Short mmCIF file of C-alpha atoms in Angstrom, two decimals:
data_model
loop_
_atom_site.label_atom_id
_atom_site.label_comp_id
_atom_site.label_asym_id
_atom_site.label_seq_id
_atom_site.Cartn_x
_atom_site.Cartn_y
_atom_site.Cartn_z
CA UNK A 16 17.34 13.09 -21.45
CA UNK A 17 14.56 10.62 -22.33
CA UNK A 18 12.04 11.72 -19.73
CA UNK A 19 11.32 14.20 -16.94
CA UNK A 20 10.92 13.08 -13.32
CA UNK A 21 9.54 15.15 -10.49
CA UNK A 22 11.05 14.82 -7.02
CA UNK A 23 10.72 18.49 -6.04
CA UNK A 24 6.91 18.38 -5.95
CA UNK A 25 6.98 15.80 -3.20
CA UNK A 26 9.99 16.69 -1.10
CA UNK A 27 9.08 19.99 0.49
CA UNK A 28 7.30 20.06 3.83
CA UNK A 29 6.69 16.31 4.09
CA UNK A 30 7.98 14.12 6.88
CA UNK A 31 9.17 10.83 5.44
CA UNK A 32 10.05 7.72 7.37
CA UNK A 33 13.66 6.99 8.16
CA UNK A 34 15.64 4.41 6.23
CA UNK A 35 15.84 1.09 8.03
CA UNK A 36 19.27 -0.30 8.81
CA UNK A 37 18.37 -3.85 7.76
CA UNK A 38 15.61 -5.36 5.66
CA UNK A 39 15.24 -9.03 4.84
CA UNK A 40 14.36 -9.51 1.17
CA UNK A 41 10.94 -10.98 0.43
CA UNK A 42 12.64 -14.16 -0.73
CA UNK A 43 10.73 -15.45 -3.74
CA UNK A 44 12.07 -18.65 -5.25
CA UNK A 45 12.80 -17.12 -8.66
CA UNK A 46 14.05 -13.51 -8.52
CA UNK A 47 14.15 -11.74 -11.88
CA UNK A 48 17.22 -9.70 -12.85
CA UNK A 49 17.05 -6.72 -15.21
CA UNK A 50 20.55 -5.82 -16.41
CA UNK A 51 21.56 -2.36 -17.61
CA UNK A 52 22.46 -2.29 -21.28
CA UNK A 53 24.72 0.75 -21.02
CA UNK A 54 28.30 0.36 -19.73
CA UNK A 55 28.21 3.62 -17.76
CA UNK A 56 25.66 6.00 -16.23
CA UNK A 57 23.51 8.12 -18.53
CA UNK A 58 25.29 11.26 -17.33
CA UNK A 59 28.84 11.46 -15.98
CA UNK A 60 29.22 11.24 -12.21
CA UNK A 61 25.75 9.75 -11.58
CA UNK A 62 25.17 6.63 -9.49
CA UNK A 63 25.67 3.82 -12.03
CA UNK A 64 22.82 1.28 -11.88
CA UNK A 65 24.11 -2.06 -13.15
CA UNK A 66 21.00 -4.17 -12.51
CA UNK A 67 17.63 -4.38 -10.76
CA UNK A 68 16.51 -7.62 -9.07
CA UNK A 69 12.82 -8.12 -8.20
CA UNK A 70 11.08 -10.91 -6.29
CA UNK A 71 7.85 -11.47 -4.36
CA UNK A 72 6.56 -13.95 -1.78
CA UNK A 73 3.35 -15.53 -0.51
CA UNK A 74 3.03 -12.84 2.18
CA UNK A 75 2.32 -10.39 -0.65
CA UNK A 76 5.62 -8.53 -0.26
CA UNK A 77 7.73 -7.30 -3.18
CA UNK A 78 11.50 -6.83 -2.85
CA UNK A 79 13.25 -4.47 -5.28
CA UNK A 80 17.06 -4.50 -5.19
CA UNK A 81 19.03 -1.80 -7.02
CA UNK A 82 22.65 -2.75 -7.68
CA UNK A 83 25.28 -0.12 -8.45
CA UNK A 84 28.80 -0.13 -9.82
CA UNK A 85 31.09 -0.07 -6.76
CA UNK A 86 31.80 3.38 -5.41
CA UNK A 87 29.40 5.28 -7.71
CA UNK A 88 26.61 5.86 -5.16
CA UNK A 89 26.39 7.70 -1.85
CA UNK A 90 23.35 7.02 0.32
CA UNK A 91 23.78 10.23 2.31
CA UNK A 92 23.42 12.54 -0.70
CA UNK A 93 21.95 10.57 -3.63
CA UNK A 94 18.33 9.73 -4.47
CA UNK A 95 16.99 6.40 -5.72
CA UNK A 96 13.47 6.01 -7.08
CA UNK A 97 11.37 3.13 -8.43
CA UNK A 98 8.53 4.41 -10.64
CA UNK A 99 5.71 1.86 -10.65
CA UNK A 100 2.95 1.61 -13.23
CA UNK A 101 0.70 -0.56 -11.09
CA UNK A 102 -2.21 -0.77 -13.54
CA UNK A 103 0.17 -1.61 -16.41
CA UNK A 104 -1.28 1.19 -18.52
CA UNK A 105 1.22 3.85 -19.68
CA UNK A 106 -1.60 6.20 -20.72
CA UNK A 107 -2.75 6.63 -17.10
CA UNK A 108 -0.79 8.04 -14.17
CA UNK A 109 2.22 10.27 -14.85
CA UNK A 110 2.54 9.93 -18.61
CA UNK A 111 5.87 11.83 -18.60
CA UNK A 112 7.24 8.94 -16.53
CA UNK A 113 5.80 6.08 -18.64
CA UNK A 114 2.51 5.90 -16.73
CA UNK A 115 3.79 5.95 -13.16
CA UNK A 116 1.08 5.51 -10.52
CA UNK A 117 3.37 5.20 -7.47
CA UNK A 118 6.90 6.23 -6.62
CA UNK A 119 9.00 4.45 -3.99
CA UNK A 120 11.92 6.68 -3.13
CA UNK A 121 14.96 7.13 -0.96
CA UNK A 122 16.17 10.74 -0.99
CA UNK A 123 19.49 11.69 0.58
CA UNK A 124 20.15 14.95 2.34
CA UNK A 125 18.97 16.44 5.63
CA UNK A 126 15.34 16.64 4.50
CA UNK A 127 15.31 13.25 2.79
CA UNK A 128 14.32 9.76 3.79
CA UNK A 129 12.25 6.81 2.63
CA UNK A 130 8.73 7.38 1.34
CA UNK A 131 5.86 6.21 -0.84
CA UNK A 132 4.22 8.73 -3.16
CA UNK A 133 1.13 8.56 -5.39
CA UNK A 134 0.56 10.49 -8.60
CA UNK A 135 -2.10 13.13 -7.96
CA UNK A 136 -3.60 12.85 -11.44
CA UNK A 137 -2.34 16.18 -12.73
CA UNK A 138 1.08 17.54 -11.84
CA UNK A 139 2.88 15.98 -8.88
CA UNK A 140 3.39 13.08 -6.50
CA UNK A 141 1.76 13.19 -3.06
CA UNK A 142 3.16 11.49 0.03
CA UNK A 143 0.99 8.57 1.11
CA UNK A 144 1.16 6.52 4.31
CA UNK A 145 2.54 3.00 4.03
CA UNK A 146 2.52 0.42 6.80
CA UNK A 147 4.71 -2.05 4.90
CA UNK A 148 7.44 0.01 3.19
CA UNK A 149 10.97 -0.63 4.44
CA UNK A 150 14.38 -0.01 2.97
CA UNK A 151 18.04 -0.71 3.51
CA UNK A 152 21.37 0.05 1.94
CA UNK A 153 23.99 -2.71 1.98
CA UNK A 154 27.31 -2.52 0.18
CA UNK A 155 26.53 -1.30 -3.32
CA UNK A 156 22.85 -2.25 -3.23
CA UNK A 157 19.68 -0.41 -2.23
CA UNK A 158 16.72 -2.56 -1.12
CA UNK A 159 13.02 -1.66 -1.02
CA UNK A 160 10.33 -3.94 0.42
CA UNK A 161 6.63 -3.10 0.08
CA UNK A 162 3.28 -4.91 0.03
CA UNK A 163 1.81 -5.35 -3.45
CA UNK A 164 -1.65 -4.56 -2.10
CA UNK A 165 -0.61 -1.03 -1.08
CA UNK A 166 0.21 -0.34 -4.72
CA UNK A 167 -2.90 -1.99 -6.14
CA UNK A 168 -0.76 -4.70 -7.76
CA UNK A 169 -2.31 -8.09 -8.50
CA UNK A 170 -0.68 -10.09 -11.30
CA UNK A 171 2.25 -7.81 -12.13
CA UNK A 172 3.46 -4.27 -12.77
CA UNK A 173 5.59 -2.11 -15.07
CA UNK A 174 8.46 -0.08 -13.66
CA UNK A 175 11.49 2.06 -14.32
CA UNK A 176 14.28 3.14 -12.00
CA UNK A 177 16.22 6.37 -11.61
CA UNK A 178 19.27 7.25 -9.48
CA UNK A 179 20.57 10.80 -9.19
CA UNK A 180 23.10 12.88 -7.32
CA UNK A 181 21.27 14.99 -4.76
CA UNK A 182 17.75 14.67 -3.31
CA UNK A 183 15.98 16.20 -6.32
CA UNK A 184 16.40 14.59 -9.74
CA UNK A 185 14.44 17.39 -11.43
CA UNK A 186 17.37 19.73 -10.76
CA UNK A 187 20.19 17.17 -10.91
CA UNK A 188 22.51 17.11 -13.92
CA UNK A 189 23.80 13.66 -12.92
CA UNK A 190 21.26 10.86 -13.33
CA UNK A 191 21.02 7.23 -14.47
CA UNK A 192 18.00 5.21 -15.66
CA UNK A 193 16.85 1.63 -16.22
CA UNK A 194 15.53 1.10 -18.86
CA UNK A 195 17.64 3.66 -20.71
CA UNK A 196 15.17 4.26 -23.55
CA UNK A 197 12.43 5.94 -21.48
CA UNK A 198 10.11 2.92 -21.46
CA UNK A 199 9.13 0.46 -18.72
CA UNK A 200 10.29 -3.01 -17.82
CA UNK A 201 7.69 -5.57 -16.68
CA UNK A 202 7.56 -7.88 -13.68
CA UNK A 203 5.01 -10.70 -13.31
CA UNK A 204 4.08 -11.74 -9.78
CA UNK A 205 5.31 -15.27 -9.09
CA UNK A 206 3.82 -16.10 -5.70
CA UNK A 207 0.12 -16.24 -4.90
CA UNK A 208 -0.30 -13.98 -1.90
CA UNK A 209 -1.86 -15.70 1.09
CA UNK A 210 -3.46 -12.85 2.96
CA UNK A 211 -5.17 -13.61 6.26
CA UNK A 212 -7.34 -11.33 8.37
CA UNK A 213 -7.27 -10.82 12.12
CA UNK A 214 -10.16 -9.45 14.16
CA UNK A 215 -8.54 -6.61 16.09
CA UNK A 216 -11.51 -4.66 17.49
CA UNK A 217 -15.30 -4.48 17.35
CA UNK A 218 -18.28 -2.58 18.74
CA UNK A 219 -22.08 -2.35 18.57
CA UNK A 220 -24.77 0.11 19.62
CA UNK A 221 -27.36 -0.47 22.32
CA UNK A 222 -30.37 -1.87 20.41
CA UNK A 223 -33.58 0.16 20.79
CA UNK A 224 -36.92 -0.65 19.19
CA UNK A 225 -37.69 1.47 16.14
CA UNK A 226 -34.16 2.87 15.95
CA UNK A 227 -31.02 2.10 13.95
CA UNK A 228 -28.82 -0.65 15.29
CA UNK A 229 -25.23 -1.00 14.06
CA UNK A 230 -22.24 -3.29 14.46
CA UNK A 231 -18.63 -2.59 13.50
CA UNK A 232 -15.48 -4.65 12.91
CA UNK A 233 -11.89 -3.57 12.53
CA UNK A 234 -9.89 -6.28 10.78
CA UNK A 235 -6.15 -6.12 10.10
CA UNK A 236 -4.42 -7.82 7.18
CA UNK A 237 -1.35 -10.04 7.44
CA UNK A 238 0.61 -8.52 4.55
CA UNK A 239 0.66 -4.93 5.83
CA UNK A 240 -0.50 -5.21 9.45
CA UNK A 241 -2.88 -2.33 8.70
CA UNK A 242 -6.64 -2.17 9.32
CA UNK A 243 -8.86 -2.73 6.30
CA UNK A 244 -10.41 0.49 5.06
CA UNK A 245 -11.78 -0.63 1.68
CA UNK A 246 -11.87 -3.42 -0.86
CA UNK A 247 -13.32 -6.20 1.32
CA UNK A 248 -16.73 -7.89 1.29
CA UNK A 249 -18.95 -7.09 4.27
CA UNK A 250 -21.76 -9.54 5.13
CA UNK A 251 -24.52 -8.62 7.62
CA UNK A 252 -27.22 -10.85 9.12
CA UNK A 253 -29.71 -10.03 11.89
CA UNK A 254 -32.42 -12.01 13.66
CA UNK A 255 -34.93 -10.52 16.08
CA UNK A 256 -36.98 -13.00 18.06
CA UNK A 257 -35.83 -15.73 15.68
CA UNK A 258 -36.99 -13.85 12.56
CA UNK A 259 -34.58 -12.46 9.97
CA UNK A 260 -34.48 -8.69 9.57
CA UNK A 261 -33.61 -7.57 6.05
CA UNK A 262 -32.60 -4.24 4.56
CA UNK A 263 -29.11 -4.03 6.06
CA UNK A 264 -26.72 -1.35 4.82
CA UNK A 265 -22.96 -1.71 5.07
CA UNK A 266 -19.68 -0.02 4.25
CA UNK A 267 -16.41 1.32 5.68
CA UNK A 268 -17.00 4.26 8.01
CA UNK A 269 -14.72 6.27 10.32
CA UNK A 270 -15.23 5.42 14.00
CA UNK A 271 -13.98 7.23 17.09
CA UNK A 272 -14.02 4.42 19.63
CA UNK A 273 -11.02 2.54 18.19
CA UNK A 274 -8.31 2.44 20.85
CA UNK A 275 -5.62 3.41 18.33
CA UNK A 276 -7.43 6.58 17.27
CA UNK A 277 -9.87 7.46 14.51
CA UNK A 278 -10.02 4.53 12.06
CA UNK A 279 -12.34 3.20 9.39
CA UNK A 280 -14.33 0.15 10.40
CA UNK A 281 -16.56 -2.23 8.47
CA UNK A 282 -20.06 -1.25 9.64
CA UNK A 283 -23.45 -2.98 9.32
CA UNK A 284 -26.70 -1.19 10.22
CA UNK A 285 -30.40 -2.08 10.37
CA UNK A 286 -33.63 -0.36 11.38
CA UNK A 287 -35.15 -2.38 14.23
CA UNK A 288 -38.93 -3.05 14.18
CA UNK A 289 -40.94 -0.69 16.37
CA UNK A 290 -42.60 -3.71 18.06
CA UNK A 291 -39.34 -5.49 18.91
CA UNK A 292 -38.83 -4.25 22.52
CA UNK A 293 -37.85 -7.13 24.79
CA UNK A 294 -37.01 -9.50 21.93
CA UNK A 295 -33.67 -11.23 21.66
CA UNK A 296 -31.38 -9.85 18.98
CA UNK A 297 -28.64 -11.88 17.28
CA UNK A 298 -26.42 -10.11 14.75
CA UNK A 299 -23.49 -11.48 12.80
CA UNK A 300 -21.03 -9.39 10.81
CA UNK A 301 -18.33 -10.87 8.58
CA UNK A 302 -15.50 -9.30 6.58
CA UNK A 303 -13.85 -11.25 3.74
CA UNK A 304 -10.72 -10.50 1.73
CA UNK A 305 -8.79 -12.86 -0.57
CA UNK A 306 -10.60 -15.90 0.81
CA UNK A 307 -9.94 -15.03 4.46
CA UNK A 308 -12.90 -14.17 6.71
CA UNK A 309 -13.30 -12.80 10.22
CA UNK A 310 -16.67 -12.64 11.98
CA UNK A 311 -18.25 -11.35 15.15
CA UNK A 312 -21.60 -12.36 16.67
CA UNK A 313 -23.53 -9.95 18.89
CA UNK A 314 -26.48 -10.83 21.15
CA UNK A 315 -28.67 -8.53 23.25
CA UNK A 316 -32.20 -7.75 24.42
CA UNK A 317 -33.83 -4.90 22.58
CA UNK A 318 -34.78 -1.94 24.75
CA UNK A 319 -37.88 0.20 24.47
#
C-alpha cells in the first residue's frame, strides 16, 4: 500500500455532525475532474473511486464530489476521506499522507458521521469545529461542501482521496485511493471569494477618567456564518473633548457578554486621561477582512 492513513486516532470519543440529506454543490463555472487511472479499486472489494470533481464559487465555498463505480460503495458502513494539503507543502502536516493539513471525512457505522479534522503536528488528527461543512450522498456520489477559509486555502490546494470498507481505514484491508501513486493532485481556486462582514453584536465599558476604556465588536463572515476570531484588521480611534487619544491596543479577546455564549470579539482599549472627567468621548472601532469593513461608533460622557 503506498501510504498509511490514520482514522482511528480521530474516531474514538468524538461527536461528529450528522450527514446532511441534501447539499447543493458550490456551483463554479468550470469544475475540474480528476479521473482514476486504475480500472478497479486498489484492493478487492473496496469502494471503487472512478473520479473526483472539484469546484468553488464566489461565496468562498468548495465542493468536492467523489464518484464511485455503481454498487461498490455503502454509505452506512464505508468511510470516505479527502486529505487536504492546504499550504501546498508536502513537507509540512502529515508527511505520511503527502503533507495533509486537514481531513474532511464521512465515516460509516454507529459511531461515524461527518467531520473536519486537523493534523496535530505529531501523530494524529484532531476534531475541529466547522460552521460550513456539509455533506450528502446521492446515487453513487459523495459530496462535501466546505469554506476555503476554514482550511486556510487562498489560491489553491493539494489533495488525495481515500475510500475504505468500514469506519477505520487504518485497520481496513479494502481501500481505494486517488491518486494511486501516493502523491497529491492539485486544484487551483477559480472564483475570487467575495466575503462580506456583518456586525452582529457590540459592547463598551463605562468610561472613567484615568481608567481603561474598551470597545468590542463581534462580526460574522458571509462564507461561514461564524464570528471572526482572528485574521482581520482592527482599527481603533478615540477622541476626548475633540482631541485624539493615542496608544490604543487591540486584538481578539474572549468576552462573556455575547448572547450566544463565550465568544472572541475584536477589542480596542485605551487609557483615559486622568483630567478627562466630564468630557465627551467619541470612539470608533472597525474590523476589516478581504476588503469588507464593519464599524461601530460609541459616544459617552466620561465619569469621575
